[in-house]
mmCIF file of C-alpha atoms and ligand atoms in Angstrom:
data_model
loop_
_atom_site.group_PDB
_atom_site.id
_atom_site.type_symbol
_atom_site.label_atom_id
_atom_site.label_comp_id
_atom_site.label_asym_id
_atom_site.label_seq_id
_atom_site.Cartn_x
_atom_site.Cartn_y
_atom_site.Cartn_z
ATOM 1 C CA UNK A 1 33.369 -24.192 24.067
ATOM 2 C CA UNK A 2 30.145 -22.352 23.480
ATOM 3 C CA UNK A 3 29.440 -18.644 23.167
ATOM 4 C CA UNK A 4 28.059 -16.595 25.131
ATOM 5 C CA UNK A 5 25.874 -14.041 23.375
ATOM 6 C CA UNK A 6 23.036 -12.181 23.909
ATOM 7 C CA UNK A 7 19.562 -12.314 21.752
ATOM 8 C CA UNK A 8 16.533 -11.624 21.560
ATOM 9 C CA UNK A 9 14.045 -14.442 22.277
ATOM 10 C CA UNK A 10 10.242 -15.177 21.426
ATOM 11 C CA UNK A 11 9.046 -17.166 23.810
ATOM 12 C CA UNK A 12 5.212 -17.357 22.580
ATOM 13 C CA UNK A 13 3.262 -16.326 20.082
ATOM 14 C CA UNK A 14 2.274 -12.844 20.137
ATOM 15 C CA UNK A 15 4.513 -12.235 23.068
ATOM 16 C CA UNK A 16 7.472 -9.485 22.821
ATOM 17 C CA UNK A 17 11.109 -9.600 22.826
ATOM 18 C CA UNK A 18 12.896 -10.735 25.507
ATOM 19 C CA UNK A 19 16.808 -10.180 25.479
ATOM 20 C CA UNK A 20 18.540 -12.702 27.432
ATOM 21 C CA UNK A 21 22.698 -14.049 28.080
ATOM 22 C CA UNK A 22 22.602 -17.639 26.185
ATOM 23 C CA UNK A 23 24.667 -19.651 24.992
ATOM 24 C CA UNK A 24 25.710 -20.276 21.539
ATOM 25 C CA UNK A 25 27.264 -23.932 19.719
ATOM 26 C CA UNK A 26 30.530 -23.651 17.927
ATOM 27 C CA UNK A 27 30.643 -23.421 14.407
ATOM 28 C CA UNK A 28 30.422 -27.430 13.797
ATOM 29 C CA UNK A 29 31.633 -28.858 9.547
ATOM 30 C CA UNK A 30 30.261 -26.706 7.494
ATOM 31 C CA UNK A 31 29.216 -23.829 9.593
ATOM 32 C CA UNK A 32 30.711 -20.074 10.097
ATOM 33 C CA UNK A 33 30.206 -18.153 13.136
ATOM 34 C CA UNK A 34 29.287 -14.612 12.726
ATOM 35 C CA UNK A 35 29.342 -11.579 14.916
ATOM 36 C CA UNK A 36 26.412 -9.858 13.528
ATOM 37 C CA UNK A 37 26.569 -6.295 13.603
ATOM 38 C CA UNK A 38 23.495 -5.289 12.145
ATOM 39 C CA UNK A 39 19.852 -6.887 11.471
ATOM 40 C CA UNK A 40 17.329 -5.678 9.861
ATOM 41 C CA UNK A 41 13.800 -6.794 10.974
ATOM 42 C CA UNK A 42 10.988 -8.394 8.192
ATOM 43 C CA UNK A 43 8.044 -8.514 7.893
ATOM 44 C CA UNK A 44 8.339 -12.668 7.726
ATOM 45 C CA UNK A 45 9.634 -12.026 11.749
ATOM 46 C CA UNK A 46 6.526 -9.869 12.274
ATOM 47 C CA UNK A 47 4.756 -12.999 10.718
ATOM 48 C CA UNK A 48 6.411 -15.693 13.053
ATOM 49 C CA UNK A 49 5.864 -13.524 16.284
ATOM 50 C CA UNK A 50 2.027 -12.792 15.735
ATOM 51 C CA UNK A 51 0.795 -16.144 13.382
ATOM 52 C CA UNK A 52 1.100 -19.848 14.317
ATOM 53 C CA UNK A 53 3.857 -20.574 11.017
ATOM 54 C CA UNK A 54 5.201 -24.430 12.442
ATOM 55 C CA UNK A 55 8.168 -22.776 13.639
ATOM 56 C CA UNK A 56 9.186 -24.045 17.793
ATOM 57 C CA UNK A 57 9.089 -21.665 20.911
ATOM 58 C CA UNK A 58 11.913 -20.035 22.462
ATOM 59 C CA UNK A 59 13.558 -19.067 19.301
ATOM 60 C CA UNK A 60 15.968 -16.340 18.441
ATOM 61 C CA UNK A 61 14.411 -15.057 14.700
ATOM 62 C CA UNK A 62 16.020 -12.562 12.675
ATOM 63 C CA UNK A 63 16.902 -12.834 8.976
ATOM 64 C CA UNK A 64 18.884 -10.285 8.164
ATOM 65 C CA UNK A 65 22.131 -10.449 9.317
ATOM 66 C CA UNK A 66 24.985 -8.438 8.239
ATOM 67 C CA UNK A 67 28.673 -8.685 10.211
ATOM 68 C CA UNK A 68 32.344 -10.507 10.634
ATOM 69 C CA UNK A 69 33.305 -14.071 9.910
ATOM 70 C CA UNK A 70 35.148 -14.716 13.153
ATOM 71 C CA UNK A 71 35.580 -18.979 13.058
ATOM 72 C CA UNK A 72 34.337 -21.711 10.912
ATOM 73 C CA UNK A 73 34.235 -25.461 11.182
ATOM 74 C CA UNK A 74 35.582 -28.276 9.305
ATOM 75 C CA UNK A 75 35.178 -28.405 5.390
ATOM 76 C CA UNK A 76 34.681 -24.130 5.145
ATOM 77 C CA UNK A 77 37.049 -22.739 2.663
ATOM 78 C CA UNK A 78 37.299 -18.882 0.893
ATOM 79 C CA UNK A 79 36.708 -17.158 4.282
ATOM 80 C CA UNK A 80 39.223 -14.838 6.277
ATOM 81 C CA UNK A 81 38.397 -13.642 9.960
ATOM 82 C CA UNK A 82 36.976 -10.021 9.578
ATOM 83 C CA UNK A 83 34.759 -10.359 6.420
ATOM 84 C CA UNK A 84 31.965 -8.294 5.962
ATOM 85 C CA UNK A 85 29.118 -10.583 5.370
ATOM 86 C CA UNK A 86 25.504 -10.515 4.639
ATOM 87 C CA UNK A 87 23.543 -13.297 5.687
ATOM 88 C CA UNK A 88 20.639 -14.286 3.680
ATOM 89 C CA UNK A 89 18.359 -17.328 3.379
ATOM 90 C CA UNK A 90 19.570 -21.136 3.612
ATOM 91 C CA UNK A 91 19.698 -23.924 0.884
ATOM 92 C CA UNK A 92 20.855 -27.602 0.961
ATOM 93 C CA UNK A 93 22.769 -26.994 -2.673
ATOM 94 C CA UNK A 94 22.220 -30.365 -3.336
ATOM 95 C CA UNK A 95 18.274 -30.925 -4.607
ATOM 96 C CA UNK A 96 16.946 -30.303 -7.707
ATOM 97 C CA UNK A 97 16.264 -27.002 -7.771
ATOM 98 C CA UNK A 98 19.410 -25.817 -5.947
ATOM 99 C CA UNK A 99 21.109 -27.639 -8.719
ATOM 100 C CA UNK A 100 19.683 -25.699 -11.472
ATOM 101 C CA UNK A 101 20.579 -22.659 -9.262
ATOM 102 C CA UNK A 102 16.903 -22.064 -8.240
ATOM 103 C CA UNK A 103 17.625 -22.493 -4.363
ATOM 104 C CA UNK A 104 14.912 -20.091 -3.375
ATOM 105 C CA UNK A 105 12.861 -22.944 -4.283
ATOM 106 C CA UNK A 106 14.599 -25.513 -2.301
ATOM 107 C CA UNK A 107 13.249 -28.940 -1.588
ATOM 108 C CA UNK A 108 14.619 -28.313 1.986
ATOM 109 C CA UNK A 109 13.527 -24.371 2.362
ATOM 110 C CA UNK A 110 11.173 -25.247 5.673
ATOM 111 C CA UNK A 111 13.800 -27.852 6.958
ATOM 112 C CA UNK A 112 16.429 -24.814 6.654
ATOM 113 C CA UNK A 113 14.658 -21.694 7.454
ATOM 114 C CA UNK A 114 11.817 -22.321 9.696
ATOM 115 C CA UNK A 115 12.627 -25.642 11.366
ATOM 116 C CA UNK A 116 14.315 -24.350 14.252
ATOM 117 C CA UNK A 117 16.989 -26.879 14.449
ATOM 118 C CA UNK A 118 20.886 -27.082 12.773
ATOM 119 C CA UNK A 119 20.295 -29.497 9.777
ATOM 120 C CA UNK A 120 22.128 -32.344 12.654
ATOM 121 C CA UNK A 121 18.751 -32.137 13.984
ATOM 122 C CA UNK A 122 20.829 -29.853 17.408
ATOM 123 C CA UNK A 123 19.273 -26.830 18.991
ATOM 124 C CA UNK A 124 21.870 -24.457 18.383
ATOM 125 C CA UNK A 125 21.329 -22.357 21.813
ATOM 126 C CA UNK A 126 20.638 -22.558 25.478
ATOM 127 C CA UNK A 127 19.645 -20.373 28.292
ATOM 128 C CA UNK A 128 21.063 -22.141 31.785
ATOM 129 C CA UNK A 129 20.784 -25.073 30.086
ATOM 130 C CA UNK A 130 17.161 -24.795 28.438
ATOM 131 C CA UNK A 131 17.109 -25.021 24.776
ATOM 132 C CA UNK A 132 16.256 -22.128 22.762
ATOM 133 C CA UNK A 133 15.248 -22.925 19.048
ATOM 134 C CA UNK A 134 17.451 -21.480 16.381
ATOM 135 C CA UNK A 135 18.718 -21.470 12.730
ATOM 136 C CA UNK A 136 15.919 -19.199 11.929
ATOM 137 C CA UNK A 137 16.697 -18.778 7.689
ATOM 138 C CA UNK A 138 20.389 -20.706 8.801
ATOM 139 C CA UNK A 139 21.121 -17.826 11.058
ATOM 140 C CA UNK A 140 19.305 -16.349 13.952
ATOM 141 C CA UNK A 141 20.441 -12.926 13.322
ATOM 142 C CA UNK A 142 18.805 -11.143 16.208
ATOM 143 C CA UNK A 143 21.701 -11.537 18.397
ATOM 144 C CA UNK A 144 25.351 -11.312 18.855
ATOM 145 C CA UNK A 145 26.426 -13.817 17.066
ATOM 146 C CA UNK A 146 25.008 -16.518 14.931
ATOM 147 C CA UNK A 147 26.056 -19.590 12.844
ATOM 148 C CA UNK A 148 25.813 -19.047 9.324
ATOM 149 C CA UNK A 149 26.713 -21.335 5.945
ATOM 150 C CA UNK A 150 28.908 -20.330 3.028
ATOM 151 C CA UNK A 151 25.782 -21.182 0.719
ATOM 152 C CA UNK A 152 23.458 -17.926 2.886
ATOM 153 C CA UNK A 153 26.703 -15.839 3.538
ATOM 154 C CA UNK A 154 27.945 -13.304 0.897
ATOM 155 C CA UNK A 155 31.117 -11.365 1.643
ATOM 156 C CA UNK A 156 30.874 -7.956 0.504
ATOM 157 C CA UNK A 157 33.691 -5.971 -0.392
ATOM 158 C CA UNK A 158 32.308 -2.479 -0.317
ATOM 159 C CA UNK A 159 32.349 -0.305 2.538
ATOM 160 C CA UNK A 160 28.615 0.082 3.230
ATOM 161 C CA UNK A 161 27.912 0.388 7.060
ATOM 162 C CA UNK A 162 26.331 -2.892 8.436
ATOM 163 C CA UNK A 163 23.223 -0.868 9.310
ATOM 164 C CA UNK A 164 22.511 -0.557 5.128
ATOM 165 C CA UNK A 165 24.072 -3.764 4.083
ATOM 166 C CA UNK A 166 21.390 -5.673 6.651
ATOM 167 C CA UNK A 167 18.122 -5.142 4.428
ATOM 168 C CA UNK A 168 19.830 -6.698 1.340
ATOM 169 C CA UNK A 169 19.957 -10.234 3.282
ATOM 170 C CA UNK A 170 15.740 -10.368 2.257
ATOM 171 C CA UNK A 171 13.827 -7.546 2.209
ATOM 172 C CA UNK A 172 15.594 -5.569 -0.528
ATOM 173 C CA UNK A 173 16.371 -8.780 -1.927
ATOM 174 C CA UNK A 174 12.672 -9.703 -2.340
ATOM 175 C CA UNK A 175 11.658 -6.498 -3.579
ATOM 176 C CA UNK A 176 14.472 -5.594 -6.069
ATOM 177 C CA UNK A 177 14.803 -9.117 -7.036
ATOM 178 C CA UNK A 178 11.203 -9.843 -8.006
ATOM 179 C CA UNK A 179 11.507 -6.828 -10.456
ATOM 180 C CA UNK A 180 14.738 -7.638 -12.127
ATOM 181 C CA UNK A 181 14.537 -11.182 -12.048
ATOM 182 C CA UNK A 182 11.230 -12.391 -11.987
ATOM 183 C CA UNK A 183 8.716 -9.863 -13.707
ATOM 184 C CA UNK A 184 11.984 -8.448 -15.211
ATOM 185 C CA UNK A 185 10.236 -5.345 -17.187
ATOM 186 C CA UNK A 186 11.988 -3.660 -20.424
ATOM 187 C CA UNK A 187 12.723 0.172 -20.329
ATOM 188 C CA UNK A 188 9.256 2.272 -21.327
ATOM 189 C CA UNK A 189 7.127 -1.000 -19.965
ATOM 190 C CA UNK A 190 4.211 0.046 -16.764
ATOM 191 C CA UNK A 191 4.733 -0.857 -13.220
ATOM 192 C CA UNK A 192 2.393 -0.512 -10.007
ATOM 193 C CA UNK A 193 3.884 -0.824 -6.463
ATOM 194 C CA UNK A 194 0.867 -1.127 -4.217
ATOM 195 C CA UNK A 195 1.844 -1.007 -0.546
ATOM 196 C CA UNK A 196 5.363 1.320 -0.312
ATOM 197 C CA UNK A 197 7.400 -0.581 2.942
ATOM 198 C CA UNK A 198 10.137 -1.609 2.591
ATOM 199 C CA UNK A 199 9.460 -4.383 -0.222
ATOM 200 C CA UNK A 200 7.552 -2.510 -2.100
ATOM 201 C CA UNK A 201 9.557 0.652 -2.242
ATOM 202 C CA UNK A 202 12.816 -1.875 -3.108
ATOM 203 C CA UNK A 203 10.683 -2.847 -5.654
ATOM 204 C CA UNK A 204 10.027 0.702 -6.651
ATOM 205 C CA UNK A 205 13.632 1.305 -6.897
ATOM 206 C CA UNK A 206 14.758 -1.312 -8.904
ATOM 207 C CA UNK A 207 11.890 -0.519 -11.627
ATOM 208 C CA UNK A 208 12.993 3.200 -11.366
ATOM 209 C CA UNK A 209 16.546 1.684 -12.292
ATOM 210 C CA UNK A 210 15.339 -0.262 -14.948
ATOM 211 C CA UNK A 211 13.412 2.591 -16.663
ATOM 212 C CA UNK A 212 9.614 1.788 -15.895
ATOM 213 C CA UNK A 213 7.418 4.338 -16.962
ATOM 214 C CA UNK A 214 4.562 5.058 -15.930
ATOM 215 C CA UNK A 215 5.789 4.005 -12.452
ATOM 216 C CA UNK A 216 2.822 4.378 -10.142
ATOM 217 C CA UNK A 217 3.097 3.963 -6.515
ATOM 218 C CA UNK A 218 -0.275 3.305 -3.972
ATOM 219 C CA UNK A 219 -0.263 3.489 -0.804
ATOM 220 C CA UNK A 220 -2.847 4.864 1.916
ATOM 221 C CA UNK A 221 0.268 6.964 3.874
ATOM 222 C CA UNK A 222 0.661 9.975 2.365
ATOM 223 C CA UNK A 223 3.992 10.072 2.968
ATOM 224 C CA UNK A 224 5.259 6.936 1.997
ATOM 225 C CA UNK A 225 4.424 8.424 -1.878
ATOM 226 C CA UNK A 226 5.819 11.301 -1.164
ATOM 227 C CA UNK A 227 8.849 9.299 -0.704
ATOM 228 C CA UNK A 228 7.894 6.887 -3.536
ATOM 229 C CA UNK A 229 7.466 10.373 -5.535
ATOM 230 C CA UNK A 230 11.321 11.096 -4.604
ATOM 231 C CA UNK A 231 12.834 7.680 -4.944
ATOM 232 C CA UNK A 232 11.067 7.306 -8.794
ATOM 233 C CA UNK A 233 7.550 7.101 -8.858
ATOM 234 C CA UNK A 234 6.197 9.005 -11.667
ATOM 235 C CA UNK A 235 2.200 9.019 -10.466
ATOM 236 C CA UNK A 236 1.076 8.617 -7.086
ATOM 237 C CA UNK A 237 -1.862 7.140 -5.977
ATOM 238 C CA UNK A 238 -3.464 7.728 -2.390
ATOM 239 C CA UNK A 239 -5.720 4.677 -1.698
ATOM 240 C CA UNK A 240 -8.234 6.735 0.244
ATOM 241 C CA UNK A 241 -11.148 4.330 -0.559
ATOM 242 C CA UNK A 242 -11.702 5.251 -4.431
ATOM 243 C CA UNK A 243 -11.815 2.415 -6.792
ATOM 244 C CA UNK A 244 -8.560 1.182 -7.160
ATOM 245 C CA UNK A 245 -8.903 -0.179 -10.641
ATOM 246 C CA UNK A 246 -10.394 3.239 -12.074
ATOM 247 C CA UNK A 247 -7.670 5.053 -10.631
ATOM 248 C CA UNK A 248 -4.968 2.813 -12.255
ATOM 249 C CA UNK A 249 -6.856 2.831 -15.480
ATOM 250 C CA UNK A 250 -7.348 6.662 -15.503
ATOM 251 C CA UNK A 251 -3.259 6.621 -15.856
ATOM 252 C CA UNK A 252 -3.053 3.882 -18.104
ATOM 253 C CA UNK A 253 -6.873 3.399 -20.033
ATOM 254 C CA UNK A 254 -5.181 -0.120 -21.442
ATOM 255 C CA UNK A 255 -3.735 -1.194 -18.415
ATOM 256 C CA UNK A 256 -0.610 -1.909 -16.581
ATOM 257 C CA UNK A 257 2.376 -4.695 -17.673
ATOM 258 C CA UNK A 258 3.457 -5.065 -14.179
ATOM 259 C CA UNK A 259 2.687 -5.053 -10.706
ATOM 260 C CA UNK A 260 3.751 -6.102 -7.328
ATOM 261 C CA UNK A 261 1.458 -5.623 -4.429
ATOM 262 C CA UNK A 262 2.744 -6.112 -1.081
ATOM 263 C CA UNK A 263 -0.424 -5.130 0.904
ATOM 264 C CA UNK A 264 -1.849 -8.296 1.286
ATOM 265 C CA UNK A 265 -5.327 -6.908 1.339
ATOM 266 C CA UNK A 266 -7.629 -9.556 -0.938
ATOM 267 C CA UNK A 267 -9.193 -6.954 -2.469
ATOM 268 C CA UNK A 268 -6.623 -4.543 -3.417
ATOM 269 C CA UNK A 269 -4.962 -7.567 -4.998
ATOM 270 C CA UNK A 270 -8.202 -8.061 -7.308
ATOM 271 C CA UNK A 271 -8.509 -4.476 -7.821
ATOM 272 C CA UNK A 272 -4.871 -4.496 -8.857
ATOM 273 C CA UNK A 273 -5.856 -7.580 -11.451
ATOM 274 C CA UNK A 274 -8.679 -5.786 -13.393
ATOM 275 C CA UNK A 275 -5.940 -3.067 -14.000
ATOM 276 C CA UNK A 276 -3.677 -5.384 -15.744
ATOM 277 C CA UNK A 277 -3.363 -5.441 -19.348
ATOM 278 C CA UNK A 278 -3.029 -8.266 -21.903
ATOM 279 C CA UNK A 279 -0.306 -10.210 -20.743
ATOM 280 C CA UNK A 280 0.599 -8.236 -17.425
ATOM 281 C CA UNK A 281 1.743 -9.619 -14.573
ATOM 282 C CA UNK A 282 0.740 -9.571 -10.874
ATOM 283 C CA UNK A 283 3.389 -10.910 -8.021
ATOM 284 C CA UNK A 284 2.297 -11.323 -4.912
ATOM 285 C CA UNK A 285 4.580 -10.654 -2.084
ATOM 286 C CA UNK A 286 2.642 -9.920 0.897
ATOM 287 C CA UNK A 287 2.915 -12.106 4.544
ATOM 288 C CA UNK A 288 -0.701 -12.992 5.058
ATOM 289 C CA UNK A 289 -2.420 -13.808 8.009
ATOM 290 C CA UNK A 290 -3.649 -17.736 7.681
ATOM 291 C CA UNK A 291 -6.625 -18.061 6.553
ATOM 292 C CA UNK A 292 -6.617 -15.008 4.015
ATOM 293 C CA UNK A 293 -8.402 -15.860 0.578
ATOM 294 C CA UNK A 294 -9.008 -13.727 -2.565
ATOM 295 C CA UNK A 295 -11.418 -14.077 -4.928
ATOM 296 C CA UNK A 296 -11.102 -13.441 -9.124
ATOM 297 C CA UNK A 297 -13.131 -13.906 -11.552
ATOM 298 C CA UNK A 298 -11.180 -16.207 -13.528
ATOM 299 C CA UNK A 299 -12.189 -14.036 -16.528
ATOM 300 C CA UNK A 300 -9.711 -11.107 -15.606
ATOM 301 C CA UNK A 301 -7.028 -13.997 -16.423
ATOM 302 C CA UNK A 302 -7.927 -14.020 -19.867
ATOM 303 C CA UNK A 303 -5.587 -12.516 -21.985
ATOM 304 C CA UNK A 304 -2.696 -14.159 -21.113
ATOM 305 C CA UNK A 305 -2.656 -12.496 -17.841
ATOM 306 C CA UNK A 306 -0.556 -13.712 -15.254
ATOM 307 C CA UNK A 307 -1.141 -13.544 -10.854
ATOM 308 C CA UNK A 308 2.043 -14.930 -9.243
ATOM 309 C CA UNK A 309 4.422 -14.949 -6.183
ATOM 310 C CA UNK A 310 8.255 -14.886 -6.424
ATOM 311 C CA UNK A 311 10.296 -16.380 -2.502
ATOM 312 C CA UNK A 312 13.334 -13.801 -2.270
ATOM 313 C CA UNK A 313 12.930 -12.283 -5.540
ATOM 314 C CA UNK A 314 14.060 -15.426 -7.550
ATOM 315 C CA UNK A 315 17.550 -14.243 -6.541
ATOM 316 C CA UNK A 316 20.559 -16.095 -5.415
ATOM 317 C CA UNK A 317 21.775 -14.043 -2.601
ATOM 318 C CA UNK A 318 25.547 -15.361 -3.745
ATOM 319 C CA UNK A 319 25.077 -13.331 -7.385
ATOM 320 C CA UNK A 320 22.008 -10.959 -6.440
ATOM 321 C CA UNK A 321 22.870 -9.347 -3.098
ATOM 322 C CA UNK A 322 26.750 -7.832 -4.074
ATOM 323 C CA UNK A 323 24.752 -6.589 -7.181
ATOM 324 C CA UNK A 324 22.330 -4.794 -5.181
ATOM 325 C CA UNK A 325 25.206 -3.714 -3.040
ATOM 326 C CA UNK A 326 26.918 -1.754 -6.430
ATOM 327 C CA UNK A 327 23.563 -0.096 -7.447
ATOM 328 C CA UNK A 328 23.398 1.792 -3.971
ATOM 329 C CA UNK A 329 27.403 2.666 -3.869
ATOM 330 C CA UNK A 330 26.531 4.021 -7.734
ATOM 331 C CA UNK A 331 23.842 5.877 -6.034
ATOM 332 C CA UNK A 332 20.976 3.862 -7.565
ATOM 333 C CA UNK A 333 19.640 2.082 -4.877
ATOM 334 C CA UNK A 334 18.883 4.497 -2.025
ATOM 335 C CA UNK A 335 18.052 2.136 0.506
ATOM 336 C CA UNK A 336 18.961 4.022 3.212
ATOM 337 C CA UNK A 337 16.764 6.362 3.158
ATOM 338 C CA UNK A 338 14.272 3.518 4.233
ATOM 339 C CA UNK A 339 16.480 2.693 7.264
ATOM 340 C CA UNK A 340 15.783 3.712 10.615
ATOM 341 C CA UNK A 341 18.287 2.135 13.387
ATOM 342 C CA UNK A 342 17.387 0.848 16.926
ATOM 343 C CA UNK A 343 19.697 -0.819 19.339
ATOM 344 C CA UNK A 344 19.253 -4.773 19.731
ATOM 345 C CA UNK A 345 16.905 -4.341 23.742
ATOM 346 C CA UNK A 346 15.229 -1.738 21.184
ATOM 347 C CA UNK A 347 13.703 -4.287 19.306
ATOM 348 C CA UNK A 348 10.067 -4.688 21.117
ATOM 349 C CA UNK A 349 10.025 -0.756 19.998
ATOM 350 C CA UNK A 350 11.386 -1.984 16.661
ATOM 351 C CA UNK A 351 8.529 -4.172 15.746
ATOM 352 C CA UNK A 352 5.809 -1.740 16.955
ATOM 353 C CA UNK A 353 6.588 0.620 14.634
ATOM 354 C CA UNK A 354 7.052 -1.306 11.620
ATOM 355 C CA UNK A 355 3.530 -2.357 12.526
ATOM 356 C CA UNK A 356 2.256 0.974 13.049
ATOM 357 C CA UNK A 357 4.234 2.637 9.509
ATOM 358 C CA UNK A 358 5.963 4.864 11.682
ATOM 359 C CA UNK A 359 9.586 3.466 10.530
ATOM 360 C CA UNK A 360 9.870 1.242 7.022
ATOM 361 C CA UNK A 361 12.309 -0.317 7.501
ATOM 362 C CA UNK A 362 13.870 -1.259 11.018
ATOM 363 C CA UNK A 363 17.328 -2.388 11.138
ATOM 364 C CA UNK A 364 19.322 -3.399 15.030
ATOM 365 C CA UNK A 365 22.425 -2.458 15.435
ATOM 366 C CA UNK A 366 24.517 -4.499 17.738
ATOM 367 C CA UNK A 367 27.583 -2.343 18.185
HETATM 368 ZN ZN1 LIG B 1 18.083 -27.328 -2.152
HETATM 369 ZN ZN1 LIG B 2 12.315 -11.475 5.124
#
């Protein structure tokens, strides 16, 4: 019998929330339900509600899901009713690059995040009998309820409120992970976080951990560095028009190892390039609107130079996320202080002020 739940629904592009009673499939083989508890909103949701992305209208997004196993189907083992559970992205675990434990890069990432469908091809809700589009990153986490997969949901032990254990599903996944696991920097080596939301200052966090130093931090609100300043940034840098590049070079005359800009502003990411030195690294991590190009001059790439991206900070969420989960309970992941909680009808309120700066780091909460 299906569930009924409540969600929030995009109906059209560049439309707002609407929360509405639908109904939800049971958990068919291979599929857990979840009663989500907590989800954090991302910028890749921003993306989907304001820029045409291939993904079907009405859909419940939302991809950051954190809650209780309450029912599974056929063929789910390891789970007990009441687990605490983040829900991250989906994976088929059976191409290539799932196989050689690389799922971020799955053959079958649009088929499982974006496609709007179960992978049967269903629509996993309706409203009075219309279908509304789901499975948004094998979940559809802004709701009551959602059907998840053992391969995107990763019980957590510790007892972190559902509010804080939400962001780790992607954000703080994307932004911690592409330090530690993709650029991966050595104690004493230079990093640059340009653009401090929530990405970026997981990002920040996970370099602080790691030792960076310099650690610079950019940003045009003044106090998103002074909260960069408090969570680890050793130099701040106010983007208030000056030349980017000079400023980063006045810190470090022979350039940076590392950055990771999450602005998505063309030429802040070129700015950011000419600051590198021999051998540093650039990752990319911004949502772009289409259409957005930058221009190098391939010269800056000399050098062994490197501009890159990284999709959920080359992390498995089944390894990565209960990692990330021990730095904050040993106090070295301060997350939280990012957070800023709105109820689920909140969520038109949410989004606006993500957009605006006003919160970093918006996270539902569904009890
Ligand atoms: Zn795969
Ligand atoms: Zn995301």
């Amino acid at each position: 019998m299906p569930i009924a739940i409540t969600a929030a629904v995009l109906r059209e592009r560049g439309a707002s929330y609407r929360i509405e009673a639908l109904d939800l499939a049971d958990p068919g083989p291979g599929q857990l339900l979840v009663r989500i508890r907590a989800a954090g909103i991302c910028f890749t949701d921003v993306g989907v509600q304001f820029y045409e992305q291939g993904t079907p209208l009405p859909q419940v997004l939302g991809h950051e899901g954190a809650g209780e196993v309450v029912a599974w189907g056929e063929g789910v083992t390891g789970y007990a009713v009441g687990d605490r559970v983040v829900l991250s992205y989906a994976s088929c675990g059976s191409c290539p690059r799932c196989a050689h434990d690389t799922p971020q890069y799955c053959a079958n990432f649009m088929a499982l995040n974006y496609a709007g469908v179960l992978p049967d091809g269903s629509v996993p809700m309706t409203n009075g009998g219309e279908a509304i589009y789901g499975g948004f990153f094998g979940q559809s986490s802004f709701a009551t309820y959602a059907l998840a997969y053992p391969r995107n949901t990763v019980r957590i032990a510790a007892d972190v409120p559902f509010a804080h254990l939400a962001p780790f599903g992607c954000g703080m996944q994307t932004g911690a992970g592409t330090v530690l696991n993709s650029l991966a920097p050595k104690p004493g080596q230079s990093l640059a976080v340009i653009g401090t939301g929530g990405v970026g200052l997981a990002a920040l966090m996970a370099a602080a951990d790691s030792g960076c130093a310099p650690l610079i931090a950019v940003d045009r609100n003044a106090e998103r560095l002074t909260l960069a300043g408090e969570l680890g940034a050793t130099h701040l840098i106010h983007a208030d028009g000056r030349d980017l590049t000079l400023a980063l070079r006045e810190i470090l005359p022979d350039g940076l190892d590392f950055i990771v800009d999450t602005s998505g502003a063309p030429p802040v990411a070129r700015a950011g390039l000419e600051a590198l030195a021999p051998q540093g690294q650039m990752a990319l991590l911004a949502v772009t609107p289409p259409g957005t190009e930058i221009t190098i001059n391939p010269n800056v790439l000399l050098a062994g130079r490197a501009l890159r991206s990284a999709v959920e900070g080359d992390a498995d969420p089944q390894d990565f996320i209960p990692r990330l989960v021990a730095m904050h309970v040993a106090g070295r992941f301060p997350h939280d202080r990012l957070i800023k909680a709105y109820r689920l009808d909140q969520i038109n309120e949410a989004v606006a002020d993500m957009k605006s700066g006003a919160t970093i780091k918006p996270v539902l909460v569904m009890d």
